[in-house]
Coordinates of C-alpha atoms in Angstrom, one line a residue:
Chain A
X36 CA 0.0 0.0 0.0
X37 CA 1.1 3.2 0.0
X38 CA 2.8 3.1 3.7
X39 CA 6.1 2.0 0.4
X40 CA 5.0 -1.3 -0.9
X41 CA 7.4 -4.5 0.5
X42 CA 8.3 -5.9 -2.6
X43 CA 9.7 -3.7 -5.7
X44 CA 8.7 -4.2 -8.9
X45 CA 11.0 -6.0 -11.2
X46 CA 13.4 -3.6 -13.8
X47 CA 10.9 -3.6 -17.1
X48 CA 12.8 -5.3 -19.9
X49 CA 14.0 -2.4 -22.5
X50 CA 13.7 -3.6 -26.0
X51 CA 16.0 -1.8 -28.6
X52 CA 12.8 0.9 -29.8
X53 CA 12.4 1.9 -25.5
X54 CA 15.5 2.2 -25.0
X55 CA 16.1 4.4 -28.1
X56 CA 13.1 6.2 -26.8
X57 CA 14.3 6.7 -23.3
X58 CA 17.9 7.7 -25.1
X59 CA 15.9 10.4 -26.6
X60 CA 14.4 11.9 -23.2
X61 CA 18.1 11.8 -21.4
X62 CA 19.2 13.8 -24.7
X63 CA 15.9 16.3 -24.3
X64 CA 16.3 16.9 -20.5
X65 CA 20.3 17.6 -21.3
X66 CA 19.2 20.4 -23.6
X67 CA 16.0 21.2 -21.8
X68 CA 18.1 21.8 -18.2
X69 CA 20.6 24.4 -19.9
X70 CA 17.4 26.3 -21.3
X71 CA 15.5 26.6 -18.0
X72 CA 18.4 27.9 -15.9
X73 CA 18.8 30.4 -19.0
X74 CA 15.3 31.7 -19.1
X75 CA 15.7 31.7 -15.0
X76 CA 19.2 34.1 -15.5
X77 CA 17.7 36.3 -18.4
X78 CA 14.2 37.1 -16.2
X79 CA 16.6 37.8 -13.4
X80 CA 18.5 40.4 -15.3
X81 CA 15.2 41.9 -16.5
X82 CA 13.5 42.5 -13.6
X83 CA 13.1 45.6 -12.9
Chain B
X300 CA 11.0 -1.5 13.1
X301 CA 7.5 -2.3 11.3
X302 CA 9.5 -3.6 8.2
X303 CA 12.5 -5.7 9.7
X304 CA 9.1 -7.6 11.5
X305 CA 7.2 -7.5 8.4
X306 CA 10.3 -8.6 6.1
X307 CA 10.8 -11.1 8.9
X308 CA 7.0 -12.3 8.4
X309 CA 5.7 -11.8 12.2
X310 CA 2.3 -11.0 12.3
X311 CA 1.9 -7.5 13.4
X312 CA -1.0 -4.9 14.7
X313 CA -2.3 -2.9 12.1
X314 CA -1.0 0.4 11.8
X315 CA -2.8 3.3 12.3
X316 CA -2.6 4.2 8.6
X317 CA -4.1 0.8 8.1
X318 CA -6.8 1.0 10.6
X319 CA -8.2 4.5 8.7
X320 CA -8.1 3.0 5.4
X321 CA -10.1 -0.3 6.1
X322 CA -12.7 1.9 8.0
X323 CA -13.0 4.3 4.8
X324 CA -12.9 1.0 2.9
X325 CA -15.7 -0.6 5.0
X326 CA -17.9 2.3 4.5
X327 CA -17.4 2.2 1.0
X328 CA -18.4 -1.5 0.7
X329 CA -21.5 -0.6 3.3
X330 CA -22.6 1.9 0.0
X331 CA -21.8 0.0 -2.4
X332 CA -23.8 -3.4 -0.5
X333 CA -27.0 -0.8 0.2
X334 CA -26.8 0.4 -3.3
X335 CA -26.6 3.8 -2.2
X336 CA -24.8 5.2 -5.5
X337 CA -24.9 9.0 -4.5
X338 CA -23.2 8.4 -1.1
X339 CA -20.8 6.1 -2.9
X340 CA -19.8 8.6 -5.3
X341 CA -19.4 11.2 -2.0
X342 CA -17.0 8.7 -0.7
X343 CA -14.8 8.3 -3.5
X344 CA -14.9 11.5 -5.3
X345 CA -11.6 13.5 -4.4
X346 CA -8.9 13.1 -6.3
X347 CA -10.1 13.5 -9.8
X348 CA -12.3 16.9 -8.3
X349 CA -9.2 18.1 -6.4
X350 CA -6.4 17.5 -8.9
X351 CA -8.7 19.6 -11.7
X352 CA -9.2 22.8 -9.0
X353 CA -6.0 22.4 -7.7
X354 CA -4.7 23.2 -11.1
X355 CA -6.9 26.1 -11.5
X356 CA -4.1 27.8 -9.5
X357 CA -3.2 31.5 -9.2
X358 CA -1.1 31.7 -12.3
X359 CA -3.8 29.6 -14.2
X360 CA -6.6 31.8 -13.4
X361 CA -4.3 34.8 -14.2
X362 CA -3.9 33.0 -17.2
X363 CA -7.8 32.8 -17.8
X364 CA -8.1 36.6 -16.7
X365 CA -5.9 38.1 -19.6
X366 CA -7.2 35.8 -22.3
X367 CA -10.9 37.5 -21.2
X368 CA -9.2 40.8 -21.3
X369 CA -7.0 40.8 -24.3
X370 CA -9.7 38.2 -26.4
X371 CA -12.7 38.6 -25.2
X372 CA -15.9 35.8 -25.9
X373 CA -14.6 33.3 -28.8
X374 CA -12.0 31.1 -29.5
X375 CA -11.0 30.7 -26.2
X376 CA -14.3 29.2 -25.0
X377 CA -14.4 26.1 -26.8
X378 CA -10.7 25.7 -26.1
X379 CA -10.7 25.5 -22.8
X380 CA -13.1 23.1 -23.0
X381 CA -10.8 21.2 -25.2
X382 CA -8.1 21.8 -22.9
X383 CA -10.2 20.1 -20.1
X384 CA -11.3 17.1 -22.1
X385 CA -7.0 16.6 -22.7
X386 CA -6.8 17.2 -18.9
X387 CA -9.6 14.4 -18.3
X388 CA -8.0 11.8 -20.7
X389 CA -4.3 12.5 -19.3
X390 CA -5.9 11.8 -15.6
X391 CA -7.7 9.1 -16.5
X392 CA -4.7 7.1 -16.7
X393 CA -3.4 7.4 -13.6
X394 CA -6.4 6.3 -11.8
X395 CA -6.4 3.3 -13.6
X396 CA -2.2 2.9 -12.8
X397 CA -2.9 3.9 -9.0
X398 CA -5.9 1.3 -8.9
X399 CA -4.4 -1.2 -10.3
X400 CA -0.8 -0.8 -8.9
X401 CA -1.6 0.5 -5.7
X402 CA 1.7 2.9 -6.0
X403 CA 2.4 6.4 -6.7
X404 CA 3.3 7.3 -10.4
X405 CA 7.3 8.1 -8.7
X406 CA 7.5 4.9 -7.1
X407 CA 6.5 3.2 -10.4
X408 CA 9.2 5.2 -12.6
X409 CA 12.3 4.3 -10.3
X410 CA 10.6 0.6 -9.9
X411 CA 10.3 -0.2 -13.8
X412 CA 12.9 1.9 -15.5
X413 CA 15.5 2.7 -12.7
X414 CA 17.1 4.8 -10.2
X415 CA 17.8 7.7 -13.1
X416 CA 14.5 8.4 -14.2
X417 CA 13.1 7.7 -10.5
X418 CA 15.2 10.4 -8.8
X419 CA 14.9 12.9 -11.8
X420 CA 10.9 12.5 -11.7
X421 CA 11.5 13.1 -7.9
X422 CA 13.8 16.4 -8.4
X423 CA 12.1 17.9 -11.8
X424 CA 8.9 17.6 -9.5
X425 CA 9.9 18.5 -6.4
X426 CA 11.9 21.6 -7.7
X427 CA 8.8 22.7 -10.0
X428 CA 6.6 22.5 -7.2
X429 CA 8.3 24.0 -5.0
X430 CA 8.8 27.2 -7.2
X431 CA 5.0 26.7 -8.1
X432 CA 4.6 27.6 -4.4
X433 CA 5.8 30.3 -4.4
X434 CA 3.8 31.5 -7.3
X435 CA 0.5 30.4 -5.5
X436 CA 1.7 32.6 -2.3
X437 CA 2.1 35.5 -5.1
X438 CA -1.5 34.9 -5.8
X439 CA -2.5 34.7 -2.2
X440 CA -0.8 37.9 -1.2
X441 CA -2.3 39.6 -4.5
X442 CA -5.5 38.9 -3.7
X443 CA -5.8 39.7 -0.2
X444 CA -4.0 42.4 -1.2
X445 CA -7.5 43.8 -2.6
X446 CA -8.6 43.9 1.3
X447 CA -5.7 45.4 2.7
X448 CA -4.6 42.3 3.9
X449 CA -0.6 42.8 4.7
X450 CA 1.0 40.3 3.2
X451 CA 2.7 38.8 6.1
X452 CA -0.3 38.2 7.6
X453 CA -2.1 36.7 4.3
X454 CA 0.7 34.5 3.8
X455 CA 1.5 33.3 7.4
X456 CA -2.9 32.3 6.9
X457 CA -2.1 30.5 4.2
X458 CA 0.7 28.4 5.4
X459 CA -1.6 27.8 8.6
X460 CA -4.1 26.4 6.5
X461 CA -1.9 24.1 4.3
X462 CA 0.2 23.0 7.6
X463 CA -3.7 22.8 9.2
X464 CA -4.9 20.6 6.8
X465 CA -2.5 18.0 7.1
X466 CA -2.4 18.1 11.5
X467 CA -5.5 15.9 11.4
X468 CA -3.2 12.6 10.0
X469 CA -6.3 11.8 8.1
X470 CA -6.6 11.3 4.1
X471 CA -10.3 11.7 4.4
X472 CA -10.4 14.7 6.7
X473 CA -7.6 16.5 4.4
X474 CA -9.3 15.7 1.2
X475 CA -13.1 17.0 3.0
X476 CA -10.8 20.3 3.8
X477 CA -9.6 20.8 0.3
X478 CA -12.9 19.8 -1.2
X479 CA -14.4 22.3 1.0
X480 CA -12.0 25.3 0.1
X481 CA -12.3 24.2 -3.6
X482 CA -15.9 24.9 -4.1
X483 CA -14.8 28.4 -3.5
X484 CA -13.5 28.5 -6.9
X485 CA -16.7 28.9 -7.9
X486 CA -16.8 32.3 -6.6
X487 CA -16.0 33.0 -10.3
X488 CA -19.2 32.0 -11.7
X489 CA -21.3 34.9 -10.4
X490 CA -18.6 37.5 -10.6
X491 CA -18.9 36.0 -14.6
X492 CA -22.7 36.9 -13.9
X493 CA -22.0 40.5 -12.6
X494 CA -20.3 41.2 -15.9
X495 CA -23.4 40.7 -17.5
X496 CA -22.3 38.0 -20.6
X497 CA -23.8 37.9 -24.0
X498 CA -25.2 34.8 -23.7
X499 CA -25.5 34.5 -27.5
X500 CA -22.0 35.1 -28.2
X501 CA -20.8 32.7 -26.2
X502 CA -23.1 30.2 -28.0
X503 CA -22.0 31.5 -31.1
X504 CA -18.3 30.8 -29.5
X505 CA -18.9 27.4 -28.8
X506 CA -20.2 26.6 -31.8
X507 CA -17.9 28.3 -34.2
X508 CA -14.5 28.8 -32.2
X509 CA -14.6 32.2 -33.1
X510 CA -14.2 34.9 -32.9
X511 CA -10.4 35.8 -32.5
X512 CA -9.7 39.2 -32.8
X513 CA -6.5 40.2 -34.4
X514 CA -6.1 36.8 -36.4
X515 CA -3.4 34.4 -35.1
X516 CA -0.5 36.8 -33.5
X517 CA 2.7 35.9 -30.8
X518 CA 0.7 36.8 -28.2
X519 CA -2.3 34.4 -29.4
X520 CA 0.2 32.0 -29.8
X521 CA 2.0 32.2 -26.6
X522 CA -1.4 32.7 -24.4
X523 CA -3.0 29.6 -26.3
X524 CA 0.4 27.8 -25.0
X525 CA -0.1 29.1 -21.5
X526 CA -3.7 27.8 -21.3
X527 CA -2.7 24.9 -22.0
X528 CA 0.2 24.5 -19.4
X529 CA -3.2 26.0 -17.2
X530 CA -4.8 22.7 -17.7
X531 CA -2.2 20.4 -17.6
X532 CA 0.8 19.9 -15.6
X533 CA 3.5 17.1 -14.3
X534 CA 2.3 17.3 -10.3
X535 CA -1.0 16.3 -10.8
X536 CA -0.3 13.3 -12.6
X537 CA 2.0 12.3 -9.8
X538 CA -0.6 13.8 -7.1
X539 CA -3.3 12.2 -8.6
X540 CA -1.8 8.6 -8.9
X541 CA -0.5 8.8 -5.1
X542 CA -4.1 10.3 -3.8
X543 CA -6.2 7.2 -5.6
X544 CA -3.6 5.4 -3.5
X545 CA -3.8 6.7 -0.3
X546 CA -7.1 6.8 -0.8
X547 CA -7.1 2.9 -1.1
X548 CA -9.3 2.9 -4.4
X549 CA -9.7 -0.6 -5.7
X550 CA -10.8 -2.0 -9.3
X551 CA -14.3 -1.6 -8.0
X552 CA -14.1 1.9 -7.4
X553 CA -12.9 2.8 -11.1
X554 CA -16.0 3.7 -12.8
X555 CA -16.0 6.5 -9.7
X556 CA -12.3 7.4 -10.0
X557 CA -13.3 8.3 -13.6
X558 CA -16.7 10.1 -12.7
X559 CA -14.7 11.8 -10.2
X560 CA -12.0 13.0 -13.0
X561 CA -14.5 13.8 -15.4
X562 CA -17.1 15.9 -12.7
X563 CA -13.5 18.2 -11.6
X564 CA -12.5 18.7 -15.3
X565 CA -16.6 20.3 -15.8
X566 CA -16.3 22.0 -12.6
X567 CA -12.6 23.5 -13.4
X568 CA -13.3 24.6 -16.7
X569 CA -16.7 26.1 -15.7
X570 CA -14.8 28.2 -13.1
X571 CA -11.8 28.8 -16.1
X572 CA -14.5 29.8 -18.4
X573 CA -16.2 32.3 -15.7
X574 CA -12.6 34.1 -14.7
X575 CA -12.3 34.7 -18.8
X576 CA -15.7 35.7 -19.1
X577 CA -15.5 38.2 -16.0
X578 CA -12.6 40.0 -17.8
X579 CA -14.5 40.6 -20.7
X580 CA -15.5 44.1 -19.7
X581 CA -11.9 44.8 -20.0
X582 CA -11.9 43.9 -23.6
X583 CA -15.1 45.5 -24.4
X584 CA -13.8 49.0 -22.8
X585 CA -10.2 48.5 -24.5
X586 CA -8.4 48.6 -20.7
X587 CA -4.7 47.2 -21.4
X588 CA -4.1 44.5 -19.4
X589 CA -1.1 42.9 -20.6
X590 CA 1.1 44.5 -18.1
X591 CA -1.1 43.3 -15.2
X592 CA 1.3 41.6 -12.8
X593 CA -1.5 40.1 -10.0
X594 CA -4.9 39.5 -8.8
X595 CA -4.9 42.8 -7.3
X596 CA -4.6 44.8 -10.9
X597 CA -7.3 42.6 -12.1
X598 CA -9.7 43.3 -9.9
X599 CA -9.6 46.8 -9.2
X600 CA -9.7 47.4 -13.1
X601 CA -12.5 45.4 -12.9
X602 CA -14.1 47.5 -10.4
X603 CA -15.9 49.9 -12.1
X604 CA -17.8 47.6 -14.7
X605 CA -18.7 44.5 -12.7
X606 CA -18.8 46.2 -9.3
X607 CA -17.6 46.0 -5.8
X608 CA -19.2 42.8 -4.9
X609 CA -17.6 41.2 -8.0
X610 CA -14.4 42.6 -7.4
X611 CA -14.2 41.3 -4.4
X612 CA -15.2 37.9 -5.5
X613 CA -12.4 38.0 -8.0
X614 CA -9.8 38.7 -5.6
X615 CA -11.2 35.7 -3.4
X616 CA -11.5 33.6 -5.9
X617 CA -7.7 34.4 -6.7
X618 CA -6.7 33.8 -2.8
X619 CA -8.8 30.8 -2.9
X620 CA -6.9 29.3 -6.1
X621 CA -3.7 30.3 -4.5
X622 CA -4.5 28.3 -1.1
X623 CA -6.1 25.0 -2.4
X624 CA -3.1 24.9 -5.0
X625 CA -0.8 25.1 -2.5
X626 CA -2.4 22.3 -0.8
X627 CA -2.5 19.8 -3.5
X628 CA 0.7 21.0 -4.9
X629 CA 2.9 20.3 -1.3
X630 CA 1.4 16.9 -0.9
X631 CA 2.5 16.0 -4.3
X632 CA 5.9 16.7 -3.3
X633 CA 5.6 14.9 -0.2
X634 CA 4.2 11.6 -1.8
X635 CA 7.0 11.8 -4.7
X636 CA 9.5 11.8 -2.0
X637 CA 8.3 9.3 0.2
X638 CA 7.5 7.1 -2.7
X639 CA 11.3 7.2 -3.7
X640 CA 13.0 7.2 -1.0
X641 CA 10.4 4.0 0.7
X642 CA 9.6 5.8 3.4
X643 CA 6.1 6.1 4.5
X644 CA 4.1 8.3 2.5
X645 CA 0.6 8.5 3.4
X646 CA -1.7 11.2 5.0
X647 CA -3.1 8.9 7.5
X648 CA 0.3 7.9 8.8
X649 CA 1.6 8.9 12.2
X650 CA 4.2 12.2 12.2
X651 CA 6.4 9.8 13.7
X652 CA 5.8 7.2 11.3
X653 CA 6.1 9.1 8.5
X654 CA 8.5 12.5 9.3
X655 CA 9.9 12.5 5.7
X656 CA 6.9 12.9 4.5
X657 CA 5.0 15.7 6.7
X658 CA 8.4 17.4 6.7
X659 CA 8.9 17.6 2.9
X660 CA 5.2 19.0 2.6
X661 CA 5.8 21.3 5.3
X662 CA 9.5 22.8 4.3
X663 CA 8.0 23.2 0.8
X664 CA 5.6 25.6 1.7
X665 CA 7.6 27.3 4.2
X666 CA 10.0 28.0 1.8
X667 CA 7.8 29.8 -1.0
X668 CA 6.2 31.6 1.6
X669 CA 9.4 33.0 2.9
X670 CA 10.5 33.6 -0.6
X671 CA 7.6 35.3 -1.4
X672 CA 7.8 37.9 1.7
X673 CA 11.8 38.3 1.1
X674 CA 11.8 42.2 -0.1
X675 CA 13.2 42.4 -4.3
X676 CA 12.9 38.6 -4.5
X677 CA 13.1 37.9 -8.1
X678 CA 9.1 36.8 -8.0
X679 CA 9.2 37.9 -11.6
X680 CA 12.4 35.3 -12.3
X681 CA 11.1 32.5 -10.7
X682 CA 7.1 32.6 -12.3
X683 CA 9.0 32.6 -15.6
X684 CA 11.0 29.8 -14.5
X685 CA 8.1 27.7 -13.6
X686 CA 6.1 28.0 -16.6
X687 CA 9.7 26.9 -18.3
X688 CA 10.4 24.1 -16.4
X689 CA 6.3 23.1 -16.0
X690 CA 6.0 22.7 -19.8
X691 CA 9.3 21.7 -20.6
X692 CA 9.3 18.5 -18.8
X693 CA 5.8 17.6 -19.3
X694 CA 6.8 16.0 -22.0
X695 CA 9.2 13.5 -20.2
X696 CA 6.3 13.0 -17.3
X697 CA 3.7 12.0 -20.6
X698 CA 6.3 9.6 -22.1
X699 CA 6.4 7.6 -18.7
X700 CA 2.5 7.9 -18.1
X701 CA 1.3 6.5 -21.4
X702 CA 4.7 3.7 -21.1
X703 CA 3.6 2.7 -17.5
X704 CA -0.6 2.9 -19.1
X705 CA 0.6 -0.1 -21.6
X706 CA 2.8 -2.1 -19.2
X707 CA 1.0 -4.7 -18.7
X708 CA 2.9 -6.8 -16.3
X709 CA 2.2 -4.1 -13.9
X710 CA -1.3 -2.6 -15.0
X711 CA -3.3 -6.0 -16.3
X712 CA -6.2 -5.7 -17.7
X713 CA -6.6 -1.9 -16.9
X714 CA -3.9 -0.9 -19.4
X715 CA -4.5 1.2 -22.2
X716 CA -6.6 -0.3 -25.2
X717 CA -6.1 0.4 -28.8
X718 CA -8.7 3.7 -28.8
X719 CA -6.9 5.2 -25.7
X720 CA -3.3 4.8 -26.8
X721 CA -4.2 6.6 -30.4
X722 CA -6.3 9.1 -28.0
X723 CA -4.5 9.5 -25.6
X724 CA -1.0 9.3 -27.7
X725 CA -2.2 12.1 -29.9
X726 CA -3.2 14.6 -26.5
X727 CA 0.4 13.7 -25.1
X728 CA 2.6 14.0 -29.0
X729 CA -0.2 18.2 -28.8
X730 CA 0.5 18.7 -25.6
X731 CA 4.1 17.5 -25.1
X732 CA 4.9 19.5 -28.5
X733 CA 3.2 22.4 -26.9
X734 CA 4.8 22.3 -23.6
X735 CA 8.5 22.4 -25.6
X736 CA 7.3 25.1 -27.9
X737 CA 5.7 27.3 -25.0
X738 CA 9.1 27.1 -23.1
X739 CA 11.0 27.8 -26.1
X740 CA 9.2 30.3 -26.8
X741 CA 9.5 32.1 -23.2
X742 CA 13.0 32.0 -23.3
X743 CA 13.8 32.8 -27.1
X744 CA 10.6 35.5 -27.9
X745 CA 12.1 37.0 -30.5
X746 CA 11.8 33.6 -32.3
X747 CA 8.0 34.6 -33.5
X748 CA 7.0 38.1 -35.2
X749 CA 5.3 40.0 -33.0

């Protein structure tokens, strides 16, 4: 239940298309990071 | 303690979180057994209900607000609706995961694909919300600051009522609390009234998505964006999933669980209609109010055409979106965390039991409210920086939902069938593509004519 369930789930098998998929997200986070910290810096330095 | 005894298999006394859940459970079955569908539904509803207000926050009904003033009665209508309907198929899903799984949307990430993706669902939320907060304390503080309210004292309120909520150690009596305070989002519907709609034009609206004064623009563009990230957002997937939980929902409940989603995305787009429809005036009698920074501006330029009364409902409304948000938003955090780390995560748990937990909720909101009353903080910064991050990565937090939707060793027979994978795939490919072009689009403007 939720008190954090005894047993864990197994590891989902990745076939070759999920894993390409989840390869895609790592890549998307790595470039989405960069552009929140940016937008964070640039409204920092234009407020008034 | 409970665990070495439990991994150990000794038979133990119910906990207290236990105990609370089979007693809601029992009443459940005691409506269910009497056929008493009305006061079953009373039971179960909360989650779906609460998830939909809770996302009616203050920067979503800002959101609403300025696409009344700047748009007036037409396109925007029917989209919200559509917005909702996204919002309803999204949710939908997790019900069906929490149900079937009996853990939180965090807990099955870092279960099923790993220790990554679990602790950066656990940090992209956790942050987001966090900073979300503080946007919701912004809207409390704006909207008491209608009443003279100072804003130490609205804010110190509001953390007593979040921090309130949760002293009971009772799902049920926190969810009645937040239910309660909801309804208060409402208080849009006859300030909407006061500004006397043209009934006919917003039929027309609904009928013909139009129309949309000054053709499709930047600003159309970005605010279309916006409502969107106003309808849909990473924590209430993960809220939502964890609540069904803690709720202790079972297979039997899910034709509830889904009334209950679909009742809060009518009521929350009702109340999203009403805050665009109350701004209309403002559109009518040309009043500029893209430079309005709060709930305060928006109400005393609403002063003179909808009145006092309305006015003031407006700025309640905003404090009341601010509050419940805040609410909703904190436990989310606090589930995420728990469910990651294995600690105990559940509103009916003891303090001791479960100090990760209450603590994470608590130091959230503590934070944004001290952020929020810190003199030059960069509130303007850090609202930016949550629409950024919120639609950036809601794209990542849909990927998971509709992967953990068709896993079937770990859903069953509630995963996603051929009709909701192509429905639901094409809301999350719109609103994921959306989400990246909204936050694109906030940090690189110049990238679309104005």
């Amino acid at each position: 239940m939720s008190a954090s369930n005894p047993t864990p789930l197994p590891r989902r098998k990745l076939g070759p298309g999920l894993l390409a998929l989840l390869w895609a997200l790592r890549i998307y986070v790595v470039l989405a990071v960069p552009l929140v910290v940016y937008a964070f810096v640039r409204a920092l330095h234009q407020a008034p | 303690m409970d665990d070495i005894a439990q991994a150990a298999g000794l038979a133990l006394a119910p906990t207290r979180e236990e105990e609370l859940r089979a007693r809601d459970r029992a009443r459940v079955q005691a409506a269910r057994a009497g056929h008493r569908p009305i006061w079953l539904f009373f039971l179960l509803a909360g989650p779906g209900i609460l998830v939909m207000l809770g996302e009616n926050d203050g920067p979503s009904m800002l959101s609403y607000a300025t696409t009344g003033a700047l748009y007036g009665i037409g396109f925007f209508i029917p989209f919200i609706l559509l917005t909702f309907f996204m919002a309803y198929v999204v949710q939908e899903m997790t019900v069906r995961l929490g149900i079937a799984t009996q853990r939180g949307h965090a807990e099955l990430i870092f279960e099923r694909f790993g220790p990554f993706w679990g602790y950066f669902a656990m940090l992209d939320l956790t942050i987001g919300n966090v900073l979300t907060l503080v946007t919701e304390f912004i809207a409390i503080r704006a909207g008491a600051a209608y009443f003279g309210i100072a804003a130490p004292v609205a804010v110190a309120a509001g953390v007593a009522v979040v921090v309130l909520s949760v002293s009971f150690r009772r799902y049920f009596t926190w969810e009645r609390a937040a239910l309660a305070l909801a309804t208060f989002n409402l208080l849009f519907v006859p300030a909407a009234l006061m500004a006397h709609p043209d009934w006919n034009a917003v039929a027309h609206a609904l009928g013909t998505w139009s129309p949309l004064p000054g053709g499709i623009t930047a600003g159309f563009i970005t605010l279309l964006l916006a409502d969107v990230g106003a309808t849909v957002t990473p924590w209430m997937i993960f809220f939502q999933q964890s609540a069904v939980v803690d709720k202790g929902m079972t297979p039997a409940d899910l034709p509830q669980g889904r009334f209950d989603t679909a009742a809060g995305a009518l009521v929350a787009s009702i109340a999203a209609i009403a805050a665009v429809v109350v701004c209309v005036p403002l559109f009518a009698h040309h009043v500029n109010a893209s430079s309005f920074s709060g709930g305060t501006d928006f109400a005393s330029a609403l002063r003179p055409y909808i009145g006092g009364p309305g006015a003031a409902l407006f700025a309640l409304g905003m404090i009341e979106a601010g509050v419940v948000a805040a609410m909703t938003i904190s436990t989310s955090s606090a589930y995420a965390l728990g469910e990651v780390l294995r600690s105990r995560h559940s509103l009916n748990a003891s303090f001791v039991s479960a100090k990760p937990f209450y603590i994470t909720g608590a130091v959230s909101v503590v934070i944004a409210a001290v952020v929020v009353l810190i003199p030059n903080a960069p509130l303007l910064a850090i609202t930016i920086a949550v629409n950024v991050i919120a639609t950036l990565l809601m794209a990542p937090a849909l990927v998971f939902l509709i992967l953990l939707a068709n896993d079937r060793e770990v859903i069953g027979s509630l995963a996603n069938g051929i009709k909701s994978n192509l429905l639901g795939g094409a809301i999350v490919v719109m609103i994921a593509l959306m989400g990246a072009a909204y936050g694109v689009i906030t940090v690189f403007p110049d990238l679309v004519p104005r």
